[in-house]
Coordinates of C-alpha atoms and ligand atoms in Angstrom, one line a residue:
X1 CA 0.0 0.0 0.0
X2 CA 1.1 3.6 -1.0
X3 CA 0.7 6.8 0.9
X4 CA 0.0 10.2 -0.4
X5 CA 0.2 13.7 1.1
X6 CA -3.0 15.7 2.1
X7 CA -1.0 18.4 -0.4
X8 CA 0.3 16.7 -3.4
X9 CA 3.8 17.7 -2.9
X10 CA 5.7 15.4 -1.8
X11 CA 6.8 11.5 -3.0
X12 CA 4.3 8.9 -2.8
X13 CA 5.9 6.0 -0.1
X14 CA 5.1 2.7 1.7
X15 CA 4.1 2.5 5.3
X16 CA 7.1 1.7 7.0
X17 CA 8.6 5.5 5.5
X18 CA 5.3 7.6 5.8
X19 CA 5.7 6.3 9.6
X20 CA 9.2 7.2 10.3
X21 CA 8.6 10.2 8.6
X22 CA 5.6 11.1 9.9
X23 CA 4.5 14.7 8.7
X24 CA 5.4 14.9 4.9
X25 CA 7.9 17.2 3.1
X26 CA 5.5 19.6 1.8
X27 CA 3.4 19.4 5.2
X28 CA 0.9 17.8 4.3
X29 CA -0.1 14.6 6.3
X30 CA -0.1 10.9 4.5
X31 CA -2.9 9.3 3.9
X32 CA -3.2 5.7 2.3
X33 CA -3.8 6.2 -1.8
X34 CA -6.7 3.6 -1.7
X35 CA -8.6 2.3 0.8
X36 CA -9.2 -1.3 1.3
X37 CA -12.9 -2.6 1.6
X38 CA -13.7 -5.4 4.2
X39 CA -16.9 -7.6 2.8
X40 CA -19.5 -8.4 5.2
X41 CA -18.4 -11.6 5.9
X42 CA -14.8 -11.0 6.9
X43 CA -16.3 -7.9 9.3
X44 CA -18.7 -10.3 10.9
X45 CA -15.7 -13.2 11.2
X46 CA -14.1 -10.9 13.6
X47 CA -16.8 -11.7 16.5
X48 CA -14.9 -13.2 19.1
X49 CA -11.8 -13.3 18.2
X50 CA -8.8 -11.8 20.3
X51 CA -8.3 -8.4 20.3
X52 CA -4.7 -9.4 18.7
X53 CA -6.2 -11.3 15.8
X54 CA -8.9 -8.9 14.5
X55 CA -6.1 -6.0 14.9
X56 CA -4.3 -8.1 12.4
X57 CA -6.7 -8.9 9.7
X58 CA -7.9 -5.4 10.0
X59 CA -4.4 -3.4 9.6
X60 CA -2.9 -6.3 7.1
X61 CA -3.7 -4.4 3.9
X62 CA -2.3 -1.1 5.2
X63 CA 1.4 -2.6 6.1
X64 CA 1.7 -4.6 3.0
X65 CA 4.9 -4.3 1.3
X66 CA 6.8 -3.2 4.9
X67 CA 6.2 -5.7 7.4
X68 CA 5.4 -9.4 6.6
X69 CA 2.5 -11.1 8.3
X70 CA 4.4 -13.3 10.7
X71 CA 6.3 -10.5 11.8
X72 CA 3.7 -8.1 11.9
X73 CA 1.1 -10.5 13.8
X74 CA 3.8 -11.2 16.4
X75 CA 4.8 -7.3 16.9
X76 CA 1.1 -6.9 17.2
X77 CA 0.6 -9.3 20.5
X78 CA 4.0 -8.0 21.4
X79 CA 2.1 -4.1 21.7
X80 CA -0.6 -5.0 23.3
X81 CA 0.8 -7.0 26.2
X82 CA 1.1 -4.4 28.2
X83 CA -2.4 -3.6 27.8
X84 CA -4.1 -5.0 31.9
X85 CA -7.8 -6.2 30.7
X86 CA -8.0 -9.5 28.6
X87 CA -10.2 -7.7 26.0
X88 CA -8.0 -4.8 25.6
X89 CA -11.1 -2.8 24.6
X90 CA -13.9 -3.7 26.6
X91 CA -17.7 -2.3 26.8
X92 CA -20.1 -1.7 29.5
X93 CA -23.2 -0.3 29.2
X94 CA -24.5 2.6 30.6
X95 CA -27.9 2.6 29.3
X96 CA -30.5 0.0 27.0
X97 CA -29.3 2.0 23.4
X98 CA -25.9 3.8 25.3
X99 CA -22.5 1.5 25.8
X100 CA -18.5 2.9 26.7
X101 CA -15.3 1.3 25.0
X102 CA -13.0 1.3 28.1
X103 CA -9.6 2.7 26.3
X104 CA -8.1 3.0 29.4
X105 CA -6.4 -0.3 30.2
X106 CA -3.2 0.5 28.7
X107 CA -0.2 1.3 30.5
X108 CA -0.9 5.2 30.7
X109 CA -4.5 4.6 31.6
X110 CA -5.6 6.7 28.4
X111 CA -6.9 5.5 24.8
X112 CA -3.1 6.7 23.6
X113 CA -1.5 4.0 24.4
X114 CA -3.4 1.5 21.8
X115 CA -1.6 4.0 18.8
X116 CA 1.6 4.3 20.7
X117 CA 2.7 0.5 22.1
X118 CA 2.1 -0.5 18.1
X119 CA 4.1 2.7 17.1
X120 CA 6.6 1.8 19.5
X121 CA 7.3 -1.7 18.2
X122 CA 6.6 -1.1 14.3
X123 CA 9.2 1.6 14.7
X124 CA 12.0 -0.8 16.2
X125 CA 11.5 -3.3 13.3
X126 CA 11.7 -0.9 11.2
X127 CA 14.8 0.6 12.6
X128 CA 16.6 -2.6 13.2
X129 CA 16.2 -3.7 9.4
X130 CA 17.9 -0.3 8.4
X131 CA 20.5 -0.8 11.4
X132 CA 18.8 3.3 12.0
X133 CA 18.9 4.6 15.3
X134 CA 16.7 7.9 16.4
X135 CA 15.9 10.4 19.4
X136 CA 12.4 10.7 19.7
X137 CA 11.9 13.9 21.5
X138 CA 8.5 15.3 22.5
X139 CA 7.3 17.9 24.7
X140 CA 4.6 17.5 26.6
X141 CA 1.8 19.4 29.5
X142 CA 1.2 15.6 30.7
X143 CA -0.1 13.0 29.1
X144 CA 1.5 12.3 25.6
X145 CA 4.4 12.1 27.3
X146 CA 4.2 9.6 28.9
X147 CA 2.4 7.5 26.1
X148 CA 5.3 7.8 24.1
X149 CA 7.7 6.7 27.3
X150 CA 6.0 3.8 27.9
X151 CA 5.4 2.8 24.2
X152 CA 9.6 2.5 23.4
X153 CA 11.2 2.2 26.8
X154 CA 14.0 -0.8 26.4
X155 CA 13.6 -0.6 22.4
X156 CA 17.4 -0.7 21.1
X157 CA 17.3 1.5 18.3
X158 CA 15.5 4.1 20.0
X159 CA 16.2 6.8 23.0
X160 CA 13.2 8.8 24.4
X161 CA 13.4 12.0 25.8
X162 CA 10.6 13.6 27.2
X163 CA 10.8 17.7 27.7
X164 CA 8.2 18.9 30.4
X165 CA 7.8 22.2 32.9
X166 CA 9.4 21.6 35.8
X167 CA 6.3 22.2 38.6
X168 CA 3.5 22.3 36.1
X169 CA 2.3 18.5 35.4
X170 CA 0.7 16.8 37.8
X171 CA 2.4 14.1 40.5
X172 CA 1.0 11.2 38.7
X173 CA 1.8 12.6 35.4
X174 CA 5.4 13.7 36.8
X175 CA 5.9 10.4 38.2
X176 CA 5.1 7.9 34.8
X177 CA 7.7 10.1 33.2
X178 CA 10.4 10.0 35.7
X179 CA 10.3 5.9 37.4
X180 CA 10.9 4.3 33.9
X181 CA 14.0 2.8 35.0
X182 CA 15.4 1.7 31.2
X183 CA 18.7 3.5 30.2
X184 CA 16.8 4.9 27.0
X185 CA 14.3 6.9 28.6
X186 CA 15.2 10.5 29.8
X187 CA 12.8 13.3 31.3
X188 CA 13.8 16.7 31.3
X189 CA 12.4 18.9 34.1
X190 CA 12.5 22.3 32.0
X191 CA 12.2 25.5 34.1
X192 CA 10.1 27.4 31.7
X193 CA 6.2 26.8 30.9
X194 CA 4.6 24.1 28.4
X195 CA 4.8 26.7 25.8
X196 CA 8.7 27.5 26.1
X197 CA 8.9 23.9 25.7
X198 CA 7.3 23.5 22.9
X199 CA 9.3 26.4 21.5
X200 CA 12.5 25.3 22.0
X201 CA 11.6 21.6 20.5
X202 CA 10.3 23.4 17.0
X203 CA 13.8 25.2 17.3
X204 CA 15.4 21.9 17.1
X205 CA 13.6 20.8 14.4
X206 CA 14.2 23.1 12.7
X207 CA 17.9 23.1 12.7
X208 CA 18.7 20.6 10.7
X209 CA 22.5 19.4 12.0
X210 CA 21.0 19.0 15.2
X211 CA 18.4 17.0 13.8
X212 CA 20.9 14.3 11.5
X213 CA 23.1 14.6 14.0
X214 CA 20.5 12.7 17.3
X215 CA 18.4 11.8 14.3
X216 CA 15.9 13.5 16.0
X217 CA 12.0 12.4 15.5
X218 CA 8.8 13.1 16.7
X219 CA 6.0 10.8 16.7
X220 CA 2.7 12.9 17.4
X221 CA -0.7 12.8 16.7
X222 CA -0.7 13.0 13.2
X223 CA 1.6 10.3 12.2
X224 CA -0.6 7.5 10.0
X225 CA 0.6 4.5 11.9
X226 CA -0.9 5.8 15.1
X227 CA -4.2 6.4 13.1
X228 CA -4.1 3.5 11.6
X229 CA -4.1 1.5 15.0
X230 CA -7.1 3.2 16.5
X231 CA -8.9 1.9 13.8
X232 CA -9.5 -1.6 15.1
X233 CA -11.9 -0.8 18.3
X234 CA -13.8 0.3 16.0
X235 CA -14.1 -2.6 14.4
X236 CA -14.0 -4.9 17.5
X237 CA -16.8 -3.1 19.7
X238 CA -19.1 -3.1 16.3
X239 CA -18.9 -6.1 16.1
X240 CA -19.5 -6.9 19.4
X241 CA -23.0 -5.5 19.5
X242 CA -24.0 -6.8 16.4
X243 CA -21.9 -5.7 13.3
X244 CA -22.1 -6.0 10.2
X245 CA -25.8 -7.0 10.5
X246 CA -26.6 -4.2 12.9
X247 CA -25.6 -1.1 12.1
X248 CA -23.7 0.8 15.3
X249 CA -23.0 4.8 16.0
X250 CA -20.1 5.8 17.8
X251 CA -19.5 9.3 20.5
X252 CA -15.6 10.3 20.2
X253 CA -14.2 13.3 22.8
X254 CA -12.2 15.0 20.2
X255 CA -9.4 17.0 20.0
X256 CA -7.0 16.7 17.2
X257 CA -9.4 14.5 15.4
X258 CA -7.0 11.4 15.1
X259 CA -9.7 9.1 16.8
X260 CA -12.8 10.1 15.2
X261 CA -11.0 10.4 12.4
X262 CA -9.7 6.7 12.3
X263 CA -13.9 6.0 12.8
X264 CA -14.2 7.6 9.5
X265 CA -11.6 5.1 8.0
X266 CA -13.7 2.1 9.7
X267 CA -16.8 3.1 7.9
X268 CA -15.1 4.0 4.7
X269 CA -13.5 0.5 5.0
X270 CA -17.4 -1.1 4.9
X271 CA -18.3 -1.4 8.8
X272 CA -21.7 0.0 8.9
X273 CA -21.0 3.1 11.5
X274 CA -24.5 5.6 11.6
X275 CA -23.6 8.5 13.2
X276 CA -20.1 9.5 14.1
X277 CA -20.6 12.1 16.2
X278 CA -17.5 14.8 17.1
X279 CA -17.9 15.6 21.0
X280 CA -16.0 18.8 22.0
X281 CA -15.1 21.1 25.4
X282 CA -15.4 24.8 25.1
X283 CA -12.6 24.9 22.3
X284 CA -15.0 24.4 19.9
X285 CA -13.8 24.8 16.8
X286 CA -14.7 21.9 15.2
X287 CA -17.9 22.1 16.0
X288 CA -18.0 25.4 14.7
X289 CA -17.0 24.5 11.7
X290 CA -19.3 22.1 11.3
X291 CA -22.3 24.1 11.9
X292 CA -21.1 27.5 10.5
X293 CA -18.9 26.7 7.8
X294 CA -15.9 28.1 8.8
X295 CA -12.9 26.8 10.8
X296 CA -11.4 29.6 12.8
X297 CA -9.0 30.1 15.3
X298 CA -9.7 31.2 18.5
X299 CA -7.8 31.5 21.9
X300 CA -7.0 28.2 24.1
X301 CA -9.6 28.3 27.2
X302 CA -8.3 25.7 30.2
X303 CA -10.5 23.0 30.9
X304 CA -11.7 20.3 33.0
X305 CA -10.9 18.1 30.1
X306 CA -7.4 19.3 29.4
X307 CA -6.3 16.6 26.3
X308 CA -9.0 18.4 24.1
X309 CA -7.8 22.2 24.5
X310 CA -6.5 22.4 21.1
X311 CA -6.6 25.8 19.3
X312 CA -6.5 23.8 15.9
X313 CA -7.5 20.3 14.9
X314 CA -4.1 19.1 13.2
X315 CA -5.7 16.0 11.6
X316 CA -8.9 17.6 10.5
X317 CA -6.7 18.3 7.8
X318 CA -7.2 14.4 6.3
X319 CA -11.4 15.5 6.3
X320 CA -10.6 18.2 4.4
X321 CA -8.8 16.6 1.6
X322 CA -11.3 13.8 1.0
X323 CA -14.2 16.4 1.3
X324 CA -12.5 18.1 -1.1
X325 CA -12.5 15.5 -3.5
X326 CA -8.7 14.6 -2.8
X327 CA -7.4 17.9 -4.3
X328 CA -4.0 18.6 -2.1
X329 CA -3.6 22.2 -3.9
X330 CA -7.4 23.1 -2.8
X331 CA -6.1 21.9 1.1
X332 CA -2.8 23.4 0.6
X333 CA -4.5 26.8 -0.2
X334 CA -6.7 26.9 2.8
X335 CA -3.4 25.6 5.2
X336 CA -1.7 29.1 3.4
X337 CA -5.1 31.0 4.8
X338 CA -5.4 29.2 8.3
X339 CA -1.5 30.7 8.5
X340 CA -1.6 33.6 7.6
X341 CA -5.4 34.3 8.3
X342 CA -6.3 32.7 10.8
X343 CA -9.1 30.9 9.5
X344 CA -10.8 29.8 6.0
X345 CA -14.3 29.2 4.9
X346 CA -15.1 26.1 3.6
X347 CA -16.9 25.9 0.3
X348 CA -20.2 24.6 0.0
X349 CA -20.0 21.0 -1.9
X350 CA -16.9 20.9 1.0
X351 CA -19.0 21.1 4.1
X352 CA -22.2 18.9 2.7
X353 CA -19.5 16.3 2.8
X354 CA -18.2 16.7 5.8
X355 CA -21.8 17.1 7.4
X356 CA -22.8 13.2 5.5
X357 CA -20.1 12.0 7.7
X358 CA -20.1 13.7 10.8
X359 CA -22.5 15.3 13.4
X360 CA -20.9 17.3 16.2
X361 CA -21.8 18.5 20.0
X362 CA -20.5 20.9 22.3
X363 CA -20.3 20.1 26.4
X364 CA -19.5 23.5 29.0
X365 CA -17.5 23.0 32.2
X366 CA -20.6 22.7 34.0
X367 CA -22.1 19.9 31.7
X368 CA -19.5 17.6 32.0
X369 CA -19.4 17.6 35.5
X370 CA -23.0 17.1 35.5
X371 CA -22.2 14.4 33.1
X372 CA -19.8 12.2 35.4
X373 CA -22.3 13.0 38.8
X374 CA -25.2 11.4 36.7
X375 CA -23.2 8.6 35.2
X376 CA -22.2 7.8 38.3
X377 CA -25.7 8.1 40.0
X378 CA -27.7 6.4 37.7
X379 CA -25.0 3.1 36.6
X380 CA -22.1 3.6 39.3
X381 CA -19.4 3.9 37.0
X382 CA -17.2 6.5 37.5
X383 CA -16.0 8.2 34.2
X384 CA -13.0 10.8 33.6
X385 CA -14.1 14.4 32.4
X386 CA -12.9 14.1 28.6
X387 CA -15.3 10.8 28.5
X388 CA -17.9 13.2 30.2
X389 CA -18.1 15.1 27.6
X390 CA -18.8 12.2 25.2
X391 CA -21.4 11.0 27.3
X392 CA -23.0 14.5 27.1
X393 CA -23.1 15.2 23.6
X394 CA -24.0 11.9 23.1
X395 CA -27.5 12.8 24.6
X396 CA -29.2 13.6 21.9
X397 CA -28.2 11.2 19.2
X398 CA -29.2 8.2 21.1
X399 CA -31.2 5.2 20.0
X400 CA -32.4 3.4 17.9
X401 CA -28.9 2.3 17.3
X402 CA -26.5 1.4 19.6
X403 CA -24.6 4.5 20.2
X404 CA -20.7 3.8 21.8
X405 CA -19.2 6.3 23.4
X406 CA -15.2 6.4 23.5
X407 CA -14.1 6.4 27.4
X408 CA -10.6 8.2 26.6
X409 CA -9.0 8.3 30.2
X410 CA -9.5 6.2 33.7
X411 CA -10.5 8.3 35.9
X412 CA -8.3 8.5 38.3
X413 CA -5.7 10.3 35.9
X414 CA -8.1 13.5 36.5
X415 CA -8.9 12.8 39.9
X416 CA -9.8 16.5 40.8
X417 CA -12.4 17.4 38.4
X418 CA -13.9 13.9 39.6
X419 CA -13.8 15.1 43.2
X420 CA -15.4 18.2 42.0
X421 CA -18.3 16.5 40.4
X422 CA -19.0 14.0 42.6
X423 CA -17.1 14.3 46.0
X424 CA -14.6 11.3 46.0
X425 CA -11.0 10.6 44.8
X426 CA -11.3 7.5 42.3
X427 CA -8.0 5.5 43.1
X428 CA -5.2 4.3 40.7
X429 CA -5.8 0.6 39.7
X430 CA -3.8 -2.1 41.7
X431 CA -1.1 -2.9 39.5
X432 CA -0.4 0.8 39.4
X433 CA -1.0 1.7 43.3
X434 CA 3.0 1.5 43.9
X435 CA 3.4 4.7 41.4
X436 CA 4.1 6.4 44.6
X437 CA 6.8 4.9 46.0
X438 CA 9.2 3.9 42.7
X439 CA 12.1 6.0 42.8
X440 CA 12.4 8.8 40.0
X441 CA 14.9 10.0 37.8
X442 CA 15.0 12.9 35.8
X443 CA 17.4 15.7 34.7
X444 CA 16.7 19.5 35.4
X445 CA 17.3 21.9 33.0
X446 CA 17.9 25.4 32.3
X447 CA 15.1 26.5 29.6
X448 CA 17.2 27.7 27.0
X449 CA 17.5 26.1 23.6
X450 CA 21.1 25.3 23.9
X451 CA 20.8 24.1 27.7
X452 CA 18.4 21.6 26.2
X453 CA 20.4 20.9 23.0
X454 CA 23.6 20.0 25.3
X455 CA 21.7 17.6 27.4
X456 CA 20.2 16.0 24.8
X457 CA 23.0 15.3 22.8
X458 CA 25.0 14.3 26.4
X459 CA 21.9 11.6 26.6
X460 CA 22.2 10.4 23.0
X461 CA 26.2 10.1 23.5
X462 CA 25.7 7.9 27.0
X463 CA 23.3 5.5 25.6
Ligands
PLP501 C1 -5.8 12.9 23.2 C2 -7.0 12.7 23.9 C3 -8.3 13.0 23.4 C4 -8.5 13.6 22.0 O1 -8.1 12.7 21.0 P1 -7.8 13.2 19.5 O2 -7.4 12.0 18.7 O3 -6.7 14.2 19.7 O4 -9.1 13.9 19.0 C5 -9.4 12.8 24.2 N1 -9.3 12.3 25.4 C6 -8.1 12.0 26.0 C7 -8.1 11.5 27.4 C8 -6.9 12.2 25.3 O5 -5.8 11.9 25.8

């Protein structure tokens, strides 16, 4: 399989490159040239099987030509080992029409590890074939962070080094970051603010000796292979309540659009998905978009819900170009506006196609809180605020279907806002309730760019 970019710039290339690469050369983001189908049969031959088995028959066609299927079914079980329920995905149900998909089971207790454990191990095979190595260096205000640490601690070909303000991420964030005890895995305490971090990564990025030099990478939210993983819950949790002879609508909290977009691709692929319905916080601008027309920027406003306050929706950009009839100079064009405008309107055969596909909802501060107190009154489940919001907007589209709402986070990573709403602490799971007493490790430093340059190329030399 081939992948293209959203701007029709840049080469064409298999999976294995568009993943190590991750954003293309003329910016755009890769997308697969052709789509494979999945008849009705083979979707409802996935009922029952291990998670493991339908991720492979799903994801097969996209990794042809880059990773064999022996290897790639093994690196697949080997991913989602770490993953603590024997499901991996499982759904409870909230309501007769209204069930969750538990995403939370993985080693960072948020739906980000599913992309990031296969990330981490596609990436080493990768690597190891081409005798590579890389520095994948992030920056993070908590949680992707982490994610990305526990996804290629121990991998051989890779060090990780994590960039976060010193005093600004929470003790349970600071602490997945900094007890890893594998030689590859470095945090940096940066005195500065999440911002400054961020600055000073795009600095390195940009300077490219530095980059050759650590063979510096990033892996975020738009890289395909990470997509491409979150396809398969789709799949599996459809299929569980009745797929492909019962058709099956889906509630994803959204923020850079990776996950609802990857229910896109499982609909697309044949999987008979109803509604996919966008849920946002107050940084609304996808919902916006999709009932005005136009996608503007607008200030970040904190929230409750803190892995959705995104000012733009970096893989909206994939909707754009198939709503746009796969015409990368039409998306390039409105990229060149979002820059240097601040916003575009979309054009009116654009945003018909993007309203066939999705439906969108909006949830205040106040409703999700209300959302997690009533979840929890009327089913006793307790849910995490970016999962509240799902469970809000999902309100109105209920029934007849089955409507799935994504749960993105366990609760007790955000165990303030849950104290808020409903008076009590949810605690860490068992096989996580030593987090407080591991030792940590973790490197201060100064928050200039060539402070953090220094130590990361004194990490990259020890290793
Ligand atoms: C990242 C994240 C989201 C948003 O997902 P996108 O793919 O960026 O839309 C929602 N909830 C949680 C807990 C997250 O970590």
């Amino acid at each position: 399989m081939r992948y293209v970019s959203t701007r029709g710039r840049a080469p064409a290339l298999g999976f294995a490159d568009a993943m190590l690469t991750g954003l293309a050369r003329d910016g755009g983001l890769y997308v697969p040239e052709a789509l494979p189908r999945m008849s009705k049969d083979e979707i409802a031959a996935l009922a029952g099987l291990p998670y493991e088995e339908a991720a492979f028959r799903i994801m097969r066609p996209f990794v042809e030509g880059s990773f064999d299927d022996a290897e790639f079914r093994a690196l697949i079980d080997r991913a989602y080992a770490q993953i603590g329920h024997a499901a991996r995905a499982p759904l409870v149900q909230l309501a007769p029409d209204h069930f969750l998909l538990e995403l939370f089971h993985g080693p960072t207790l948020a739906f980000k590890d599913f992309a990031m454990q296969l990330i981490g191990q596609l990436f080493q095979a990768a690597l190891e074939r081409s005798g590579q190595r890389i520095t994948i260096v992030g920056a993070t205000s908590g949680d992707t962070g982490s994610a990305a640490i526990e996804a290629f601690r121990g991998l051989p070909n890779v060090d990780v080094m994590i960039l976060y303000p010193h005093g600004r991420v929470s003790e349970v964030q600071r602490r997945q970051m900094t007890t890893p005890t594998e030689a590859n895995v470095h945090a940096l305490a940066v005195d500065g603010t999440f911002d400054d971090c961020q600055a000073a990564l795009k600095e390195m990025f940009a300077d490219e000796a530095f980059r050759d030099e650590i063979g510096l990478t990033a892996v975020n939210s738009i890289n395909w292979g990470r997509v491409l993983a979150q396809v398969v819950y789709f799949f599996t949790s459809a299929v569980a309540l009745g797929a492909p002879h019962r058709p099956v609508s889906f509630t994803v909290p959204t923020g850079n659009f990776g996950d609802i977009y990857a229910g896109a691709i499982a609909r697309d692929m044949g999987l008979p998905i109803e509604r996919l319905v966008v849920a946002t916080n107050r940084n609304d601008i996808l919902h916006r978009t999709l009932t005005e027309g136009d996608y503007r920027k607008e200030g970040v406003a904190p929230t409750i819900s803190p892995s959705m306050d995104i000012q733009v929706s970096s893989n909206f950009e994939r909707a754009l170009w198939d709503a746009y009839g796969r015409d990368g100079a039409a998306v390039a064009q409105l990229m060149e506006e979002l820059k240097g405008q601040g916003g575009f309107a979309v054009s009116q055969g654009a945003i018909g196609a993007l309203r066939d596909r999705f439906v969108s909802g909006r949830a205040s501060e106040e409703e999700t809180l209300e959302a997690i107190r009533r979840t929890h009154a009327e089913t006793g489940e307790v849910i995490c605020p970016h999962t509240a919001v799902g469970v809000h907007v999902a309100q109105p589209f209920l029934g007849p279907v089955p409507m799935v709402t994504l749960a993105t986070a366990h609760p007790a990573k955000f165990p303030d806002a849950v104290e808020q709403a409903m008076g009590q602490r949810p605690p860490l799971p068992l096989r996580m309730a030593d987090l407080y007493d591991r030792p940590e490790r973790v490197t201060r430093v100064a928050g200039d760019l060539e402070a953090l340059k220094s130590a990361i190329r004194e990490k990259t030399a020890a290793a």
